[in-house]
mmCIF file of C-alpha atoms in Angstrom:
data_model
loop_
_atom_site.group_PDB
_atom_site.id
_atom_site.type_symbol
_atom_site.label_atom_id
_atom_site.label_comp_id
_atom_site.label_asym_id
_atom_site.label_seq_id
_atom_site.Cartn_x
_atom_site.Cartn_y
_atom_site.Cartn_z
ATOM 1 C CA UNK A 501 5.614 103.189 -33.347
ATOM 2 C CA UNK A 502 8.717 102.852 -31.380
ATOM 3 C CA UNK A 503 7.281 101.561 -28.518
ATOM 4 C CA UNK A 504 5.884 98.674 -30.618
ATOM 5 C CA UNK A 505 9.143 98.629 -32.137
ATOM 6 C CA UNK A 506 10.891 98.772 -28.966
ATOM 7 C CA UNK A 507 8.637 95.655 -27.678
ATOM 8 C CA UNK A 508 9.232 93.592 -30.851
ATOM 9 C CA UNK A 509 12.763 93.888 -30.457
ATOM 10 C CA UNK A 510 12.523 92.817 -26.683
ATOM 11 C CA UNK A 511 10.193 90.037 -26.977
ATOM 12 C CA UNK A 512 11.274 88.796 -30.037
ATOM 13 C CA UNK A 513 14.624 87.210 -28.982
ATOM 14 C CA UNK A 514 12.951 86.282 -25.545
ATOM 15 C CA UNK A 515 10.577 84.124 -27.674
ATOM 16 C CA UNK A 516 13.673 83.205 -29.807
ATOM 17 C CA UNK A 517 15.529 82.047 -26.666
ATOM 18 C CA UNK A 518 12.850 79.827 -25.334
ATOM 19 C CA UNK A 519 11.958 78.152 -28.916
ATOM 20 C CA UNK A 520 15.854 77.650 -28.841
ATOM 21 C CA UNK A 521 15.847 75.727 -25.840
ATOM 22 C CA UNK A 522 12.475 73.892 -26.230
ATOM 23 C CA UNK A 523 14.197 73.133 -29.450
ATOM 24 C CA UNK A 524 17.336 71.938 -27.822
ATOM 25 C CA UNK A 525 15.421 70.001 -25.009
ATOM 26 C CA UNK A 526 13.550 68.262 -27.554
ATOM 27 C CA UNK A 527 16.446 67.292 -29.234
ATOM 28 C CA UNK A 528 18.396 66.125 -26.450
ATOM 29 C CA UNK A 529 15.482 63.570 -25.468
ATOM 30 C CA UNK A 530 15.444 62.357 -29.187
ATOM 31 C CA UNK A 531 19.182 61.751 -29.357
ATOM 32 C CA UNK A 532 18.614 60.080 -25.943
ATOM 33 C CA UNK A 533 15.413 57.843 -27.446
ATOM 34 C CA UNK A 534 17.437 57.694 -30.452
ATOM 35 C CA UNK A 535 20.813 55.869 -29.058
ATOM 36 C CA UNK A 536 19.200 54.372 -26.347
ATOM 37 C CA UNK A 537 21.182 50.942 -25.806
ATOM 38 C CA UNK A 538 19.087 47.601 -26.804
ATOM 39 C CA UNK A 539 21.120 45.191 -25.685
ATOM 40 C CA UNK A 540 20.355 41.516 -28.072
ATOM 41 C CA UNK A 541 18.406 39.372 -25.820
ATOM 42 C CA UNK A 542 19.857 36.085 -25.167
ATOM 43 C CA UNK A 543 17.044 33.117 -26.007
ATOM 44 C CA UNK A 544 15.262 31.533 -23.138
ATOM 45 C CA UNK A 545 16.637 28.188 -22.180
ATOM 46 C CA UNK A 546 13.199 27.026 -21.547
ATOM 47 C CA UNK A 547 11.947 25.259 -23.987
ATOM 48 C CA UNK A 548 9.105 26.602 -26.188
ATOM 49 C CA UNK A 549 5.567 24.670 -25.434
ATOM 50 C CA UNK A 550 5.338 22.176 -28.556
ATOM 51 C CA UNK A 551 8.903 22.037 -29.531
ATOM 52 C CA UNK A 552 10.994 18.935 -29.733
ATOM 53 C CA UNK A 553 12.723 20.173 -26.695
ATOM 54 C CA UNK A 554 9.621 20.589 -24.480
ATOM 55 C CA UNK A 555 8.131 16.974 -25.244
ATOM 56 C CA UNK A 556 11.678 15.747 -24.020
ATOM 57 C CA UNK A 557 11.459 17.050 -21.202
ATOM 58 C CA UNK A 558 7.880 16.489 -20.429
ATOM 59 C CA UNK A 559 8.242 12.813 -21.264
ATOM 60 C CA UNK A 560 11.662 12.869 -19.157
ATOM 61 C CA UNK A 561 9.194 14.289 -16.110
ATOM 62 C CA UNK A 562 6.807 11.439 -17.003
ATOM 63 C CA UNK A 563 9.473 8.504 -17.219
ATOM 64 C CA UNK A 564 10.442 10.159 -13.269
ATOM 65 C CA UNK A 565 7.175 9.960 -11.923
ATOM 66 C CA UNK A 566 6.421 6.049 -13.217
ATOM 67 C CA UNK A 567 9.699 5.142 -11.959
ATOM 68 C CA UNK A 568 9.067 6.292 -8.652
ATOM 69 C CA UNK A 569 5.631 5.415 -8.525
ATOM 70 C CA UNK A 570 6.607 1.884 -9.691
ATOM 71 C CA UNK A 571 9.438 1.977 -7.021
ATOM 72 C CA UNK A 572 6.951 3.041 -3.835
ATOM 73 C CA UNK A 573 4.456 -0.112 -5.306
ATOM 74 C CA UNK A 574 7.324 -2.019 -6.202
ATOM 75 C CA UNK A 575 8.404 -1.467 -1.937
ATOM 76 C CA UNK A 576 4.508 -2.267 -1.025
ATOM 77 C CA UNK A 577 4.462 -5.549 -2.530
ATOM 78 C CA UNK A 578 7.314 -6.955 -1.035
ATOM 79 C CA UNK A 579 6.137 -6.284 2.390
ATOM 80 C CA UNK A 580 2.872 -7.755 1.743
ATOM 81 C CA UNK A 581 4.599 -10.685 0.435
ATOM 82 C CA UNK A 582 6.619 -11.172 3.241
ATOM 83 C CA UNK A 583 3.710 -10.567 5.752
ATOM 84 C CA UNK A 584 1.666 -13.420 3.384
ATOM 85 C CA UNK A 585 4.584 -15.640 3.609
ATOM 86 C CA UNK A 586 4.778 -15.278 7.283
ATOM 87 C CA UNK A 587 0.811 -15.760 7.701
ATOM 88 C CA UNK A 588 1.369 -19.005 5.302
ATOM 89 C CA UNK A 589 4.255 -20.004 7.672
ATOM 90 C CA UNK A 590 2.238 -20.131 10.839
ATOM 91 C CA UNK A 591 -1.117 -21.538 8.829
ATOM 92 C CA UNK A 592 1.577 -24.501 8.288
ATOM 93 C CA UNK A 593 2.520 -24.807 12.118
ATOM 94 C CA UNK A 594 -1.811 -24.490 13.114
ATOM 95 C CA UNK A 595 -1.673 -27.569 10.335
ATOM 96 C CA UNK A 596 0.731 -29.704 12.186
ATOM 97 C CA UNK A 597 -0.500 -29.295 15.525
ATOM 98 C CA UNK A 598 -3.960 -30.096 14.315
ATOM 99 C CA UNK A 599 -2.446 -33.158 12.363
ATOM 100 C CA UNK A 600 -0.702 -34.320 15.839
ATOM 101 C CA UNK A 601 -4.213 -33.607 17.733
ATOM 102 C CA UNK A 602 -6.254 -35.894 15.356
ATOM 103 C CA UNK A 603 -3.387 -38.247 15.596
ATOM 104 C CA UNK A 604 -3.677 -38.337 19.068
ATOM 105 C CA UNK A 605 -7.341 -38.789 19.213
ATOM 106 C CA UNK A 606 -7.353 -41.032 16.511
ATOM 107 C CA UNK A 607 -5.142 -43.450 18.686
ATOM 108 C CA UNK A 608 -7.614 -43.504 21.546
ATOM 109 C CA UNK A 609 -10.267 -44.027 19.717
ATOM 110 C CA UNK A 610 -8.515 -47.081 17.538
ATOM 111 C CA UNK A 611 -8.250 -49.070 21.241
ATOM 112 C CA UNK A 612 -11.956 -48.754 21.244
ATOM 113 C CA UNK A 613 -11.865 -50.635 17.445
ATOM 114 C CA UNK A 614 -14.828 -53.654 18.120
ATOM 115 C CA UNK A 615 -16.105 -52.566 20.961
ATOM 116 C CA UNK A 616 -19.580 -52.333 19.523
ATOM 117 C CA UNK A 617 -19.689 -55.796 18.865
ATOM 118 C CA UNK A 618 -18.972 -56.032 23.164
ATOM 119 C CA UNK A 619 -22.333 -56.874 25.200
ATOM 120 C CA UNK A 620 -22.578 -53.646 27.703
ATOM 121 C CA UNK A 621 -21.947 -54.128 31.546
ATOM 122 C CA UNK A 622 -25.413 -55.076 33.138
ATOM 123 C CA UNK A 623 -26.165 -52.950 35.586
ATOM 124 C CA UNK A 624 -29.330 -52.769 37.705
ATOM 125 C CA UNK A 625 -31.843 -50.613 35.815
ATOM 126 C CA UNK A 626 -32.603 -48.019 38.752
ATOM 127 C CA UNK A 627 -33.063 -44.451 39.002
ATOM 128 C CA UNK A 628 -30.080 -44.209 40.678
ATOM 129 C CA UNK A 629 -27.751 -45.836 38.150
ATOM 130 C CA UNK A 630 -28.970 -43.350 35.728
ATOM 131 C CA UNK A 631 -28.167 -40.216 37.751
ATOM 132 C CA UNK A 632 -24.701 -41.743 38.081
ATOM 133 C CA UNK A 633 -24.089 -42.654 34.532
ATOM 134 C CA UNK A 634 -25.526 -39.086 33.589
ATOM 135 C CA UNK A 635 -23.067 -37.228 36.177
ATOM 136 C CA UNK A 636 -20.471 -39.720 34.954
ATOM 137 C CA UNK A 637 -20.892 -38.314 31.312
ATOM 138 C CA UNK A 638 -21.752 -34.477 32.068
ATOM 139 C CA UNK A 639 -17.936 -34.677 33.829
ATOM 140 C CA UNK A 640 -16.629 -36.157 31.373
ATOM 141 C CA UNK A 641 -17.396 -34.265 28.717
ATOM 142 C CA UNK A 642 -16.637 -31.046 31.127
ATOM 143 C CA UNK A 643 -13.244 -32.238 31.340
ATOM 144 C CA UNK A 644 -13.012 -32.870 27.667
ATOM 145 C CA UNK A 645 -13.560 -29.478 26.874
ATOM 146 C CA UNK A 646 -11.287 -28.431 29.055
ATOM 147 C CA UNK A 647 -8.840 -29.977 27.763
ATOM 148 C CA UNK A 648 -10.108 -28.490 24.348
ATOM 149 C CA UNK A 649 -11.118 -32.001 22.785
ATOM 150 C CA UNK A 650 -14.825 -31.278 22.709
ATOM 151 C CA UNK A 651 -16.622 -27.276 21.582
ATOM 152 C CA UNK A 652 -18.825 -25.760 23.489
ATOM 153 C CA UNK A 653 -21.271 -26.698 21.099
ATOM 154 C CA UNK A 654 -20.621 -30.411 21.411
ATOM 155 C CA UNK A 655 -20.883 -29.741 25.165
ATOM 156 C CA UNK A 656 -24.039 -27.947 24.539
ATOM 157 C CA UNK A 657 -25.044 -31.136 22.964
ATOM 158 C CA UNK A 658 -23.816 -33.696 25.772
ATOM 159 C CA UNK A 659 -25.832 -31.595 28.355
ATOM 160 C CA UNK A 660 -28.581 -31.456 26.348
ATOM 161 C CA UNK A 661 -28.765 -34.867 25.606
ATOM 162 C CA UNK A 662 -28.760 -33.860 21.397
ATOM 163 C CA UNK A 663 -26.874 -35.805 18.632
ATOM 164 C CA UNK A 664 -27.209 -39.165 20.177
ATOM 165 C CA UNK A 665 -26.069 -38.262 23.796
ATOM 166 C CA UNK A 666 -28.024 -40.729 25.897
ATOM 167 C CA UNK A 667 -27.265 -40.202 29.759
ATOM 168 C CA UNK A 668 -29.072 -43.499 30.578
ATOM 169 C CA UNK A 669 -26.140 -45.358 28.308
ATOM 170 C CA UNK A 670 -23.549 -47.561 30.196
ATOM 171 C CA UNK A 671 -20.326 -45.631 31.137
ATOM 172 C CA UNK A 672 -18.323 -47.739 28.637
ATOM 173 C CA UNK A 673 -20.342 -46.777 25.596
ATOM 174 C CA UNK A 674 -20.288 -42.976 26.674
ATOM 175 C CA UNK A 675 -16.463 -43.649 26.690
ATOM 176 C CA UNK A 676 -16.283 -44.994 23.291
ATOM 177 C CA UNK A 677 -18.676 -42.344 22.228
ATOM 178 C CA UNK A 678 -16.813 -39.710 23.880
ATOM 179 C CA UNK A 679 -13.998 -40.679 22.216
ATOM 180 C CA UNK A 680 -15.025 -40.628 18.906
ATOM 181 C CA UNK A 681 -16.620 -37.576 19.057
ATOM 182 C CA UNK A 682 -13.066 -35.984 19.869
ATOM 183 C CA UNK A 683 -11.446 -37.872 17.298
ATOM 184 C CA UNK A 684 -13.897 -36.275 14.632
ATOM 185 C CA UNK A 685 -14.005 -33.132 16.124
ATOM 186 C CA UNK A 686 -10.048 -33.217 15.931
ATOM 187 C CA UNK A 687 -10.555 -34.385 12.034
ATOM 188 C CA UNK A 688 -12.998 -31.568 10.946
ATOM 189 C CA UNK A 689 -10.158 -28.956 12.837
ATOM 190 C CA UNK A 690 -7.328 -30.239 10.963
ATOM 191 C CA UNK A 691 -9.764 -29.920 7.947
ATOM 192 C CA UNK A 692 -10.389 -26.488 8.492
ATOM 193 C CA UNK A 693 -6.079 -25.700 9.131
ATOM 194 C CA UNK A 694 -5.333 -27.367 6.520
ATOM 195 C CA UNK A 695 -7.823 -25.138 4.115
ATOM 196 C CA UNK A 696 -6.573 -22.187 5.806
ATOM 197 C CA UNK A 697 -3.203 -23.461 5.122
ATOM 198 C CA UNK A 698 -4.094 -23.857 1.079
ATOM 199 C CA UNK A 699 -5.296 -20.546 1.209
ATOM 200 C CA UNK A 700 -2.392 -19.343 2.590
ATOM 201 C CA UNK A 701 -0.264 -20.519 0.599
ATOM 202 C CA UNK A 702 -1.715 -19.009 -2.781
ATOM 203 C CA UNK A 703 -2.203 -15.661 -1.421
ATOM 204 C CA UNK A 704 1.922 -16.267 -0.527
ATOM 205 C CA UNK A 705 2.299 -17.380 -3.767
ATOM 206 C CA UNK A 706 0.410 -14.135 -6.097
ATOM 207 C CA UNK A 707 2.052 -11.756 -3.424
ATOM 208 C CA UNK A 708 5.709 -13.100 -4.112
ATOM 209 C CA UNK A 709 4.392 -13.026 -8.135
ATOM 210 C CA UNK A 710 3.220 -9.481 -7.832
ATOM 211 C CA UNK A 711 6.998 -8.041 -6.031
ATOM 212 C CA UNK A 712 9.016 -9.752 -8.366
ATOM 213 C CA UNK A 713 7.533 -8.406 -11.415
ATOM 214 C CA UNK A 714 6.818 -4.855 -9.545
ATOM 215 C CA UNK A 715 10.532 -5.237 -9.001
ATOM 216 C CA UNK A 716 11.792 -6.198 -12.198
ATOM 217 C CA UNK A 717 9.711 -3.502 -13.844
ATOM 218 C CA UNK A 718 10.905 -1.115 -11.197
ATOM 219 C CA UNK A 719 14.749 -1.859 -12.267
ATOM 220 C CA UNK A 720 13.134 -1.839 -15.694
ATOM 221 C CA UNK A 721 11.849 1.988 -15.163
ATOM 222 C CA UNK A 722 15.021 2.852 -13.737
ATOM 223 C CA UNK A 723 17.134 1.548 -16.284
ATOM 224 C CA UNK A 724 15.308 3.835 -19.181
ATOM 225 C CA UNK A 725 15.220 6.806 -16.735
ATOM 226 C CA UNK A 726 19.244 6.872 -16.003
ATOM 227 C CA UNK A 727 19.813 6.662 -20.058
ATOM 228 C CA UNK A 728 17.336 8.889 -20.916
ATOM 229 C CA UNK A 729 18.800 12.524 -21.707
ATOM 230 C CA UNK A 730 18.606 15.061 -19.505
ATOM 231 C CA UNK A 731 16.412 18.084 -20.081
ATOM 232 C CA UNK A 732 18.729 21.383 -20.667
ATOM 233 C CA UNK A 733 18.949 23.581 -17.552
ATOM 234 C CA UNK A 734 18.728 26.806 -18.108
ATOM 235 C CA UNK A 735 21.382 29.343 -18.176
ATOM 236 C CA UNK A 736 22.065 31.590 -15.392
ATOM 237 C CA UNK A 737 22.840 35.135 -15.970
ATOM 238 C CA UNK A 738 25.995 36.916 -14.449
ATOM 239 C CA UNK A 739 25.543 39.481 -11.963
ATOM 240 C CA UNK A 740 25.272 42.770 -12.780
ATOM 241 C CA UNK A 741 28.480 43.488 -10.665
ATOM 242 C CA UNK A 742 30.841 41.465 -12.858
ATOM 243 C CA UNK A 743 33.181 42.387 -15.101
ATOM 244 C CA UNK A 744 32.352 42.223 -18.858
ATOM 245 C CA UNK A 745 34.563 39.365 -20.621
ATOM 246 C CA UNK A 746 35.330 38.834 -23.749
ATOM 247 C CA UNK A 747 32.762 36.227 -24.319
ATOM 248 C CA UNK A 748 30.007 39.188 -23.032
ATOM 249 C CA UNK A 749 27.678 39.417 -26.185
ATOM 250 C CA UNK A 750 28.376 42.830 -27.603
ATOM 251 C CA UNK A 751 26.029 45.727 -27.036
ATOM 252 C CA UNK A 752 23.607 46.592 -30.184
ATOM 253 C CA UNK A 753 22.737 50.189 -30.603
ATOM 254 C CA UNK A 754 19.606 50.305 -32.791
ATOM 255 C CA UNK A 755 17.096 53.273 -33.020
ATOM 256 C CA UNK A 756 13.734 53.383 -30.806
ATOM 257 C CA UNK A 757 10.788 53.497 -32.825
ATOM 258 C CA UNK A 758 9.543 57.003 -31.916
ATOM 259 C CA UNK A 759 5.789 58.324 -32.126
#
């Protein structure tokens, strides 16, 4: 009986110390839970999806991109229009020097005006006189197209004796033939330039059309995008390091939800 006695009064306060201190330890991390500083959480400068403040700035975003799209296209057509005005310029130049070729040729062939109506040179009809008249006309005609009056087609032709090239003609007629044929070759060429030239001069034209209104609507875009409000930037915190102000929202002590 003692020696139960004895133990009891031994382990008893033993057990009473450590419930104490679990007791103490337990409270300690409570109080600790319990005034555990919450500090109120400033808002987010960022703009909630849906809000007012979020379609501003996504349409301010949108406005940015068209204007510099706008601006890049705006920059693309005005070098194309200044490449088709430059192409237009020397379409115009190809049309006067194929205006002063057919001129040319048009003058030698107006000294051969009535010669039609002219009996030919006889000639005795021999073998001979034909090989000479054909050589006659075959260097002509070479040196034609050298000089670029004739196409290598039309000396195709000549050579070939197509398209009313007779070798056994008179000299003078091949002339007056030869001469013609330049003069409308020159006529269909300046034909052709002056096409080009047309042609030319529209593409010139819708190019110029297209960078002025690419322009104006570029100014345009820029315009709205420098009025246009700018989205909020968001706030950046102070460093941990400096020193609380006066203006330092106040600390908030509110109780952890426990359990």
């Amino acid at each position: 009986m003692n020696i139960v006695l004895q133990q009891f009064l031994i382990e008893v306060p033993q057990a009473v110390a450590i419930w104490s201190a679990l007791l103490v330890l337990s409270l300690s991390v409570l109080a600790v839970l319990v005034a555990r500083p919450d500090r109120d959480r400033t808002p987010d400068d960022e703009p909630a999806p849906g809000s007012a403040a979020a379609l501003a700035a996504a349409a301010a975003a949108d406005l940015r991109r068209y204007a510099d799209e706008v601006a890049v296209a705006a920059t693309g057509a005005a070098q194309t229009a200044r490449r088709r005005r430059s192409e237009w310029l020397a379409a115009q130049e190809e049309v006067d020097r194929a205006w002063q070729a057919y001129d040319e040729a048009e003058t030698v062939a107006r000294r051969f005006t009535g010669a039609d109506a002219m009996p030919a040179p006889r000639t005795p009809r021999t073998p001979a006189e034909y090989a000479l008249r054909e050589r006659w006309l075959h260097q002509a005609a070479m040196a034609a197209h050298w000089r670029g009056e004739l196409t290598a087609r039309q000396l195709s032709d000549v050579f070939g004796h197509r398209d009313g090239w007779d070798p056994r003609r008179h000299p003078a007629e091949q002339e007056v033939a030869l001469a013609r044929a330049v003069r409308d070759g020159r006529l269909a060429g300046y034909r052709v330039a002056a096409e080009r030239e047309r042609s030319a001069w529209r593409a010139a034209e819708l190019s110029a059309e297209s960078a002025r209104a690419l322009s104006a609507e570029a100014y345009a875009a820029a315009q709205r995008l420098r009025v246009a409000p700018a989205p909020r930037q968001r706030a950046v915190p102070a460093p941990a390091s400096a020193p609380a102000t006066a203006s330092t929202t106040a600390t908030r002590w509110r109780p952890a939800r426990v359990g």
